[in-house]
mmCIF file of C-alpha atoms (C1' of nucleotides) in Angstrom:
data_model
loop_
_atom_site.group_PDB
_atom_site.id
_atom_site.type_symbol
_atom_site.label_atom_id
_atom_site.label_comp_id
_atom_site.label_asym_id
_atom_site.label_seq_id
_atom_site.Cartn_x
_atom_site.Cartn_y
_atom_site.Cartn_z
ATOM 1 C CA MET W 130 99.328 117.110 72.072
ATOM 2 C CA GLN W 131 101.120 114.014 73.071
ATOM 3 C CA THR W 132 102.447 113.236 69.677
ATOM 4 C CA ARG W 133 105.566 112.750 71.640
ATOM 5 C CA GLY W 134 105.951 109.092 70.932
ATOM 6 C CA LEU W 135 103.035 108.186 73.191
ATOM 7 C CA ARG W 136 100.202 105.955 72.140
ATOM 8 C CA GLN W 137 96.662 107.067 72.520
ATOM 9 C CA THR W 138 95.200 104.294 74.600
ATOM 10 C CA SER W 139 91.705 104.212 76.027
ATOM 11 C CA GLN W 140 93.121 104.422 79.547
ATOM 12 C CA ARG W 141 95.054 107.579 78.787
ATOM 13 C CA LYS W 142 92.115 109.213 77.058
ATOM 14 C CA PHE W 143 89.932 108.428 80.036
ATOM 15 C CA LEU W 144 92.507 109.689 82.536
ATOM 16 C CA VAL W 145 93.061 112.941 80.673
ATOM 17 C CA ASP W 146 89.327 113.546 80.626
ATOM 18 C CA GLU W 147 88.983 112.747 84.277
ATOM 19 C CA ILE W 148 91.963 114.791 85.404
ATOM 20 C CA PHE W 149 91.156 117.881 83.389
ATOM 21 C CA SER W 150 87.467 117.914 84.190
ATOM 22 C CA HIS W 151 88.355 119.077 87.706
ATOM 23 C CA HIS W 152 90.802 121.745 88.640
ATOM 24 C CA GLU W 153 91.632 120.812 92.218
ATOM 25 C CA HIS W 154 94.878 119.466 93.525
ATOM 26 C CA PHE W 155 94.852 115.710 93.927
ATOM 27 C CA ASP W 156 97.029 112.742 94.724
ATOM 28 C CA ALA W 157 97.070 109.301 93.141
ATOM 29 C CA ASP W 158 94.758 107.906 95.764
ATOM 30 C CA GLU W 159 92.160 110.649 95.465
ATOM 31 C CA LEU W 160 92.184 110.234 91.716
ATOM 32 C CA MET W 161 91.700 106.483 91.913
ATOM 33 C CA GLU W 162 88.765 106.912 94.251
ATOM 34 C CA ARG W 163 86.990 108.864 91.526
ATOM 35 C CA LEU W 164 87.697 106.206 88.909
ATOM 36 C CA PRO W 165 85.676 103.062 88.097
ATOM 37 C CA ARG W 166 86.401 100.030 90.286
ATOM 38 C CA LYS W 167 87.878 96.776 89.126
ATOM 39 C CA GLY W 168 85.379 94.976 86.904
ATOM 40 C CA GLU W 169 83.596 98.175 85.935
ATOM 41 C CA LYS W 170 83.862 99.880 82.578
ATOM 42 C CA ASN W 171 86.945 102.055 82.087
ATOM 43 C CA TYR W 172 88.752 100.523 85.056
ATOM 44 C CA VAL W 173 92.404 101.529 85.137
ATOM 45 C CA SER W 174 94.896 99.665 87.304
ATOM 46 C CA SER W 175 96.794 101.625 89.910
ATOM 47 C CA ALA W 176 100.084 100.767 88.231
ATOM 48 C CA THR W 177 98.817 102.512 85.124
ATOM 49 C CA VAL W 178 97.540 105.451 87.126
ATOM 50 C CA TYR W 179 100.976 105.963 88.663
ATOM 51 C CA ARG W 180 102.737 105.445 85.358
ATOM 52 C CA THR W 181 100.405 107.836 83.592
ATOM 53 C CA LEU W 182 100.682 110.564 86.199
ATOM 54 C CA ARG W 183 104.403 110.437 85.857
ATOM 55 C CA GLU W 184 104.208 110.660 82.091
ATOM 56 C CA PHE W 185 101.868 113.605 82.280
ATOM 57 C CA VAL W 186 104.336 115.380 84.529
ATOM 58 C CA ASP W 187 107.154 114.649 82.086
ATOM 59 C CA ALA W 188 104.994 115.831 79.230
ATOM 60 C CA GLY W 189 104.251 119.107 80.986
ATOM 61 C CA LEU W 190 100.556 118.483 81.495
ATOM 62 C CA LEU W 191 100.836 118.211 85.261
ATOM 63 C CA LYS W 192 103.115 119.435 88.003
ATOM 64 C CA SER W 193 103.766 117.505 91.166
ATOM 65 C CA PHE W 194 105.169 118.133 94.606
ATOM 66 C CA GLN W 195 105.385 116.405 97.958
ATOM 67 C CA LEU W 196 103.050 117.271 100.798
ATOM 68 C CA GLU W 197 102.861 115.279 104.009
ATOM 69 C CA GLY W 198 104.299 112.219 102.370
ATOM 70 C CA ARG W 199 101.949 112.131 99.409
ATOM 71 C CA THR W 200 102.705 113.279 95.870
ATOM 72 C CA VAL W 201 100.258 116.026 94.988
ATOM 73 C CA TYR W 202 99.425 116.882 91.365
ATOM 74 C CA GLU W 203 98.011 119.991 89.764
ATOM 75 C CA HIS W 204 97.333 121.191 86.242
ATOM 76 C CA ASP W 205 100.295 122.760 84.556
ATOM 77 C CA TYR W 206 99.551 122.943 80.842
ATOM 78 C CA GLY W 207 98.415 126.476 80.044
ATOM 79 C CA TYR W 208 98.277 127.342 83.701
ATOM 80 C CA PRO W 209 100.303 130.201 85.204
ATOM 81 C CA GLN W 210 103.096 129.855 87.771
ATOM 82 C CA HIS W 211 101.821 130.141 91.301
ATOM 83 C CA ASP W 212 102.536 129.035 94.857
ATOM 84 C CA HIS W 213 100.517 127.647 97.720
ATOM 85 C CA LEU W 214 99.073 128.247 101.114
ATOM 86 C CA TYR W 215 98.305 125.040 102.968
ATOM 87 C CA CYS W 216 95.749 124.968 105.755
ATOM 88 C CA THR W 217 96.860 122.420 108.316
ATOM 89 C CA VAL W 218 93.333 122.183 109.705
ATOM 90 C CA CYS W 219 91.151 121.519 106.644
ATOM 91 C CA ARG W 220 94.172 120.385 104.625
ATOM 92 C CA GLU W 221 93.151 122.462 101.663
ATOM 93 C CA LEU W 222 95.627 124.057 99.264
ATOM 94 C CA PHE W 223 95.082 127.659 98.220
ATOM 95 C CA GLU W 224 96.969 129.317 95.399
ATOM 96 C CA PHE W 225 98.589 132.706 95.124
ATOM 97 C CA GLN W 226 100.641 134.448 92.481
ATOM 98 C CA SER W 227 103.495 136.763 93.247
ATOM 99 C CA GLU W 228 105.859 138.191 90.738
ATOM 100 C CA ALA W 229 107.877 139.602 93.619
ATOM 101 C CA LEU W 230 108.533 136.074 94.829
ATOM 102 C CA THR W 231 109.849 134.995 91.460
ATOM 103 C CA ASN W 232 112.093 138.047 91.280
ATOM 104 C CA LEU W 233 113.389 137.385 94.750
ATOM 105 C CA ARG W 234 114.079 133.789 93.803
ATOM 106 C CA ASP W 235 116.021 134.867 90.743
ATOM 107 C CA GLU W 236 118.125 137.267 92.787
ATOM 108 C CA VAL W 237 118.999 134.662 95.384
ATOM 109 C CA ALA W 238 119.889 132.120 92.742
ATOM 110 C CA ALA W 239 122.015 134.606 90.825
ATOM 111 C CA GLU W 240 123.969 135.420 93.980
ATOM 112 C CA GLN W 241 124.769 131.773 94.496
ATOM 113 C CA GLY W 242 125.477 131.004 90.871
ATOM 114 C CA PHE W 243 122.502 128.690 90.671
ATOM 115 C CA ARG W 244 120.899 127.740 87.373
ATOM 116 C CA ILE W 245 117.210 127.589 88.333
ATOM 117 C CA SER W 246 114.880 124.927 87.076
ATOM 118 C CA GLY W 247 112.003 125.874 89.342
ATOM 119 C CA HIS W 248 110.951 126.412 92.896
ATOM 120 C CA ARG W 249 108.329 125.400 95.394
ATOM 121 C CA MET W 250 106.974 127.662 98.084
ATOM 122 C CA ILE W 251 104.342 126.538 100.551
ATOM 123 C CA ILE W 252 103.053 128.654 103.391
ATOM 124 C CA HIS W 253 101.656 126.554 106.227
ATOM 125 C CA GLY W 254 99.018 127.870 108.547
ATOM 126 C CA VAL W 255 95.317 128.070 109.233
ATOM 127 C CA CYS W 256 92.942 129.491 106.656
ATOM 128 C CA ARG W 257 90.336 132.143 107.324
ATOM 129 C CA GLU W 258 87.464 129.698 107.536
ATOM 130 C CA CYS W 259 89.205 127.383 109.953
ATOM 131 C CA SER W 260 90.314 130.284 112.111
ATOM 132 C CA LYS W 261 86.721 131.404 112.400
ATOM 133 C CA ASN W 262 85.313 128.041 113.146
ATOM 134 C CA ARG W 263 87.463 125.763 115.234
ATOM 135 C CA ARG W 264 84.860 123.066 115.120
ATOM 136 C CA LYS W 265 85.150 122.771 111.354
ATOM 137 C CA LYS W 266 86.145 119.218 110.632
ATOM 138 C CA ARG W 267 89.051 118.056 108.539
ATOM 139 C CA LYS W 268 88.198 116.746 105.124
ATOM 140 C CA GLN W 269 89.533 113.316 106.101
ATOM 141 C CA ASP W 270 87.667 113.107 109.364
ATOM 142 C CA LEU W 271 84.354 113.633 107.633
ATOM 143 C CA VAL W 272 84.723 110.359 105.792
ATOM 144 C CA MET Y 5 116.491 121.188 127.872
ATOM 145 C CA GLN Y 6 114.064 118.391 127.407
ATOM 146 C CA THR Y 7 112.631 118.665 130.851
ATOM 147 C CA ARG Y 8 109.479 118.366 128.914
ATOM 148 C CA GLY Y 9 108.366 115.096 130.385
ATOM 149 C CA LEU Y 10 111.016 113.190 128.444
ATOM 150 C CA ARG Y 11 113.401 110.742 130.040
ATOM 151 C CA GLN Y 12 117.084 111.063 129.534
ATOM 152 C CA THR Y 13 117.966 107.674 128.134
ATOM 153 C CA SER Y 14 121.358 106.614 126.876
ATOM 154 C CA GLN Y 15 119.962 106.328 123.345
ATOM 155 C CA ARG Y 16 118.679 109.889 123.363
ATOM 156 C CA LYS Y 17 121.909 111.278 124.785
ATOM 157 C CA PHE Y 18 123.857 109.460 122.117
ATOM 158 C CA LEU Y 19 121.552 110.626 119.338
ATOM 159 C CA VAL Y 20 121.664 114.256 120.467
ATOM 160 C CA ASP Y 21 125.458 114.120 120.492
ATOM 161 C CA GLU Y 22 125.599 112.514 117.111
ATOM 162 C CA ILE Y 23 123.057 114.802 115.489
ATOM 163 C CA PHE Y 24 124.492 118.031 116.838
ATOM 164 C CA SER Y 25 128.107 117.177 116.159
ATOM 165 C CA HIS Y 26 127.422 117.727 112.452
ATOM 166 C CA HIS Y 27 125.525 120.548 110.911
ATOM 167 C CA GLU Y 28 124.470 119.084 107.600
ATOM 168 C CA HIS Y 29 121.001 118.142 106.505
ATOM 169 C CA PHE Y 30 120.286 114.455 106.880
ATOM 170 C CA ASP Y 31 117.566 111.863 106.646
ATOM 171 C CA ALA Y 32 116.867 108.893 108.903
ATOM 172 C CA ASP Y 33 118.841 106.554 106.696
ATOM 173 C CA GLU Y 34 121.923 108.748 106.501
ATOM 174 C CA LEU Y 35 121.855 109.144 110.249
ATOM 175 C CA MET Y 36 121.603 105.416 110.847
ATOM 176 C CA GLU Y 37 124.546 104.765 108.586
ATOM 177 C CA ARG Y 38 126.681 106.864 110.875
ATOM 178 C CA LEU Y 39 125.490 105.025 113.979
ATOM 179 C CA PRO Y 40 126.887 101.800 115.477
ATOM 180 C CA ARG Y 41 125.543 98.578 113.952
ATOM 181 C CA LYS Y 42 123.494 95.989 115.714
ATOM 182 C CA GLY Y 43 125.620 94.238 118.335
ATOM 183 C CA GLU Y 44 128.002 97.167 118.679
ATOM 184 C CA LYS Y 45 128.088 99.554 121.605
ATOM 185 C CA ASN Y 46 125.509 102.344 121.511
ATOM 186 C CA TYR Y 47 123.418 100.594 118.894
ATOM 187 C CA VAL Y 48 120.019 102.240 118.481
ATOM 188 C CA SER Y 49 117.193 100.471 116.688
ATOM 189 C CA SER Y 50 115.674 102.168 113.679
ATOM 190 C CA ALA Y 51 112.303 102.333 115.416
ATOM 191 C CA THR Y 52 113.921 104.411 118.120
ATOM 192 C CA VAL Y 53 115.718 106.569 115.589
ATOM 193 C CA TYR Y 54 112.431 107.398 113.887
ATOM 194 C CA ARG Y 55 110.643 107.933 117.193
ATOM 195 C CA THR Y 56 113.433 110.143 118.476
ATOM 196 C CA LEU Y 57 113.667 112.268 115.346
ATOM 197 C CA ARG Y 58 109.981 112.928 115.602
ATOM 198 C CA GLU Y 59 110.284 113.893 119.256
ATOM 199 C CA PHE Y 60 113.142 116.236 118.513
ATOM 200 C CA VAL Y 61 111.044 117.949 115.878
ATOM 201 C CA ASP Y 62 108.166 118.296 118.338
ATOM 202 C CA ALA Y 63 110.563 119.599 120.950
ATOM 203 C CA GLY Y 64 111.896 122.239 118.563
ATOM 204 C CA LEU Y 65 115.403 120.804 118.314
ATOM 205 C CA LEU Y 66 115.026 119.819 114.679
ATOM 206 C CA LYS Y 67 112.995 120.852 111.677
ATOM 207 C CA SER Y 68 111.927 118.474 108.969
ATOM 208 C CA PHE Y 69 110.635 118.636 105.432
ATOM 209 C CA GLN Y 70 110.043 116.335 102.500
ATOM 210 C CA LEU Y 71 112.449 116.116 99.596
ATOM 211 C CA GLU Y 72 112.216 113.498 96.888
ATOM 212 C CA GLY Y 73 110.240 111.164 99.067
ATOM 213 C CA ARG Y 74 112.559 111.217 102.074
ATOM 214 C CA THR Y 75 112.089 113.234 105.232
ATOM 215 C CA VAL Y 76 115.042 115.584 105.634
ATOM 216 C CA TYR Y 77 116.057 116.999 109.013
ATOM 217 C CA GLU Y 78 118.082 120.030 109.976
ATOM 218 C CA HIS Y 79 119.029 121.787 113.205
ATOM 219 C CA ASP Y 80 116.468 124.228 114.454
ATOM 220 C CA TYR Y 81 117.286 125.017 118.062
ATOM 221 C CA GLY Y 82 119.149 128.320 118.170
ATOM 222 C CA TYR Y 83 119.401 128.379 114.411
ATOM 223 C CA PRO Y 84 117.969 131.223 112.327
ATOM 224 C CA GLN Y 85 115.120 130.931 109.820
ATOM 225 C CA HIS Y 86 116.381 130.206 106.332
ATOM 226 C CA ASP Y 87 115.391 128.575 103.069
ATOM 227 C CA HIS Y 88 117.026 126.249 100.583
ATOM 228 C CA LEU Y 89 118.505 125.837 97.175
ATOM 229 C CA TYR Y 90 118.585 122.233 96.041
ATOM 230 C CA CYS Y 91 121.014 121.084 93.384
ATOM 231 C CA THR Y 92 119.378 118.347 91.361
ATOM 232 C CA VAL Y 93 122.763 117.137 90.131
ATOM 233 C CA CYS Y 94 124.832 116.676 93.293
ATOM 234 C CA ARG Y 95 121.680 116.597 95.458
ATOM 235 C CA GLU Y 96 123.149 118.979 97.960
ATOM 236 C CA LEU Y 97 121.082 121.501 99.909
ATOM 237 C CA PHE Y 98 122.359 125.074 100.217
ATOM 238 C CA GLU Y 99 120.888 127.609 102.590
ATOM 239 C CA PHE Y 100 119.996 131.228 102.148
ATOM 240 C CA GLN Y 101 118.391 133.860 104.334
ATOM 241 C CA SER Y 102 116.039 136.498 103.048
ATOM 242 C CA GLU Y 103 114.050 138.838 105.168
ATOM 243 C CA ALA Y 104 112.325 140.025 102.023
ATOM 244 C CA LEU Y 105 110.931 136.532 101.547
ATOM 245 C CA THR Y 106 109.495 136.439 105.027
ATOM 246 C CA ASN Y 107 107.914 139.852 104.546
ATOM 247 C CA LEU Y 108 106.452 138.777 101.254
ATOM 248 C CA ARG Y 109 105.087 135.660 102.894
ATOM 249 C CA ASP Y 110 103.449 137.695 105.635
ATOM 250 C CA GLU Y 111 101.821 140.007 103.099
ATOM 251 C CA VAL Y 112 100.400 137.160 101.061
ATOM 252 C CA ALA Y 113 99.077 135.448 104.157
ATOM 253 C CA ALA Y 114 97.529 138.640 105.487
ATOM 254 C CA GLU Y 115 95.703 139.178 102.186
ATOM 255 C CA GLN Y 116 94.172 135.738 102.395
ATOM 256 C CA GLY Y 117 93.408 135.876 106.100
ATOM 257 C CA PHE Y 118 95.876 133.096 106.831
ATOM 258 C CA ARG Y 119 97.321 132.548 110.284
ATOM 259 C CA ILE Y 120 100.880 131.477 109.447
ATOM 260 C CA SER Y 121 102.660 128.701 111.263
ATOM 261 C CA GLY Y 122 105.632 128.602 108.914
ATOM 262 C CA HIS Y 123 106.682 128.147 105.336
ATOM 263 C CA ARG Y 124 108.989 126.129 103.169
ATOM 264 C CA MET Y 125 110.714 127.476 100.082
ATOM 265 C CA ILE Y 126 113.019 125.367 97.964
ATOM 266 C CA ILE Y 127 114.635 126.557 94.783
ATOM 267 C CA HIS Y 128 115.542 123.687 92.461
ATOM 268 C CA GLY Y 129 118.334 123.947 89.984
ATOM 269 C CA VAL Y 130 121.989 123.272 89.354
ATOM 270 C CA CYS Y 131 124.658 124.690 91.638
ATOM 271 C CA ARG Y 132 127.712 126.590 90.492
ATOM 272 C CA GLU Y 133 130.046 123.624 90.841
ATOM 273 C CA CYS Y 134 127.832 121.254 88.922
ATOM 274 C CA SER Y 135 127.266 123.815 86.194
ATOM 275 C CA LYS Y 136 131.009 124.120 85.733
ATOM 276 C CA ASN Y 137 131.662 120.458 85.701
ATOM 277 C CA ARG Y 138 129.039 118.316 84.082
ATOM 278 C CA ARG Y 139 131.046 115.224 84.788
ATOM 279 C CA LYS Y 140 130.777 115.739 88.530
ATOM 280 C CA LYS Y 141 129.103 112.697 89.945
ATOM 281 C CA ARG Y 142 126.092 112.583 92.171
ATOM 282 C CA LYS Y 143 126.740 111.855 95.813
ATOM 283 C CA GLN Y 144 124.764 108.610 95.571
ATOM 284 C CA ASP Y 145 126.472 107.392 92.474
ATOM 285 C CA LEU Y 146 129.872 107.627 94.083
ATOM 286 C CA VAL Y 147 128.965 104.901 96.561
ATOM 287 C "C1'" DC G 202 107.741 100.494 141.800
ATOM 288 C "C1'" DT G 203 105.910 101.973 137.378
ATOM 289 C "C1'" DA G 204 105.157 104.629 133.425
ATOM 290 C "C1'" DG G 205 107.790 105.757 129.677
ATOM 291 C "C1'" DG G 206 111.293 103.945 126.425
ATOM 292 C "C1'" DT G 207 113.386 100.345 123.616
ATOM 293 C "C1'" DG G 208 114.082 96.441 120.324
ATOM 294 C "C1'" DC G 209 112.112 93.341 117.399
ATOM 295 C "C1'" DA G 210 109.180 91.932 114.008
ATOM 296 C "C1'" DA G 211 105.225 92.735 111.585
ATOM 297 C "C1'" DA G 212 102.237 96.164 109.545
ATOM 298 C "C1'" DA G 213 101.124 100.174 107.028
ATOM 299 C "C1'" DT G 214 101.792 103.448 103.178
ATOM 300 C "C1'" DA G 215 102.911 104.828 98.870
ATOM 301 C "C1'" DT G 216 104.936 103.726 94.763
ATOM 302 C "C1'" DT G 217 107.607 100.886 91.467
ATOM 303 C "C1'" DT G 218 108.685 96.904 88.770
ATOM 304 C "C1'" DG G 219 108.940 92.114 86.365
ATOM 305 C "C1'" DC G 220 106.422 89.640 83.388
ATOM 306 C "C1'" DA G 221 103.066 87.755 80.352
ATOM 307 C "C1'" DC G 222 99.422 89.364 77.682
ATOM 308 C "C1'" DT G 223 96.875 92.910 74.891
ATOM 309 C "C1'" DG G 224 95.943 96.450 71.629
ATOM 310 C "C1'" DG G 225 97.541 100.666 68.749
ATOM 311 C "C1'" DT G 226 99.519 101.869 64.696
ATOM 312 C "C1'" DA E 42 103.362 91.963 63.103
ATOM 313 C "C1'" DC E 43 105.777 94.651 66.475
ATOM 314 C "C1'" DC E 44 106.416 97.041 70.387
ATOM 315 C "C1'" DA E 45 104.511 100.212 73.686
ATOM 316 C "C1'" DG E 46 101.111 99.871 77.177
ATOM 317 C "C1'" DT E 47 98.466 97.349 80.629
ATOM 318 C "C1'" DG E 48 97.055 94.421 84.684
ATOM 319 C "C1'" DC E 49 98.506 91.690 88.186
ATOM 320 C "C1'" DA E 50 101.174 90.490 91.858
ATOM 321 C "C1'" DA E 51 105.265 90.897 94.053
ATOM 322 C "C1'" DA E 52 108.875 93.947 95.346
ATOM 323 C "C1'" DT E 53 110.589 98.446 97.287
ATOM 324 C "C1'" DA E 54 111.240 102.029 100.308
ATOM 325 C "C1'" DT E 55 110.165 104.421 104.178
ATOM 326 C "C1'" DT E 56 108.033 104.905 108.394
ATOM 327 C "C1'" DT E 57 104.869 103.276 112.034
ATOM 328 C "C1'" DT E 58 103.060 100.178 115.468
ATOM 329 C "C1'" DG E 59 101.992 96.144 118.791
ATOM 330 C "C1'" DC E 60 103.991 93.940 122.278
ATOM 331 C "C1'" DA E 61 107.051 92.030 125.742
ATOM 332 C "C1'" DC E 62 110.888 93.466 128.217
ATOM 333 C "C1'" DC E 63 113.820 97.024 130.343
ATOM 334 C "C1'" DT E 64 115.104 101.127 133.027
ATOM 335 C "C1'" DA E 65 115.223 106.015 134.598
ATOM 336 C "C1'" DG E 66 113.275 108.627 138.059
#
DNA sequence: CTAGGTGCAAAATATTTGCACTGGT
DNA sequence: ACCAGTGCAAATATTTTGCACCTAG
């Protein structure tokens, strides 16, 4: 898999396991909260977490994008192209697939003579649940 | 215009003039480079620049989004909805309009019961010019 | 007059980096 | 043994905030 010049260290093995045992979107901070603390077994420093996330993106295991200042990661390896709906109330990301969107993108790019490397589409709004229940708390505020 | 509870200070007048005399995308840093330095006439502190940009977004004069870590601003007031192509070589943003994209967005959102507040679509790639001329330098690198 | 606005400096956030040490191969 | 990888702490980069002073209305 990463016979790409990369060494198979215990930290990387642990991080791969941790990252691919869940399928949600996450940022560096959320990931580190799930990991062992300093002094505990399998502790990984934040520098290594950041370095590793970046490597995984380069290696095609993860994709990343910016959302409200943070860098958000999601699985990429063996996972189909998709885009996102972002609920500004519960701050959850929902996925959708649309071939029409990709076609439209290709058309636009062709018109402008653009050589596409990718795209990022995020629809902002309020999800069904949060529309129903205005009292629903934000993820963050629950903590 | 901003009889919205906001005071008409000299700083704000100056910033409005400066911001709306150009039509390019910009970030806080690029804007401040164009402004008078400390000690000069019309100097505006960076705290005020950040505060003002945020107000202008709230007031509907500007729109903002994240790109490569920075917050990028563009004119919004009286300017039509559009999306962007981003050239990863010269780092320039190009605009395009597509009603089809908006329709597609509305369909997707309707399916998922989403109440839309907006969207952001950015196509990444290499623009025509940069494809032609690989030696073309990045904006940044020229400085 | 007085609440909102500004400048300054310090703080907060998120991420990167230099460096000495460690561990994979 | 050698060099990539790691932890630590310090550095960066960007944006926000506390506070004393200023000023538009």
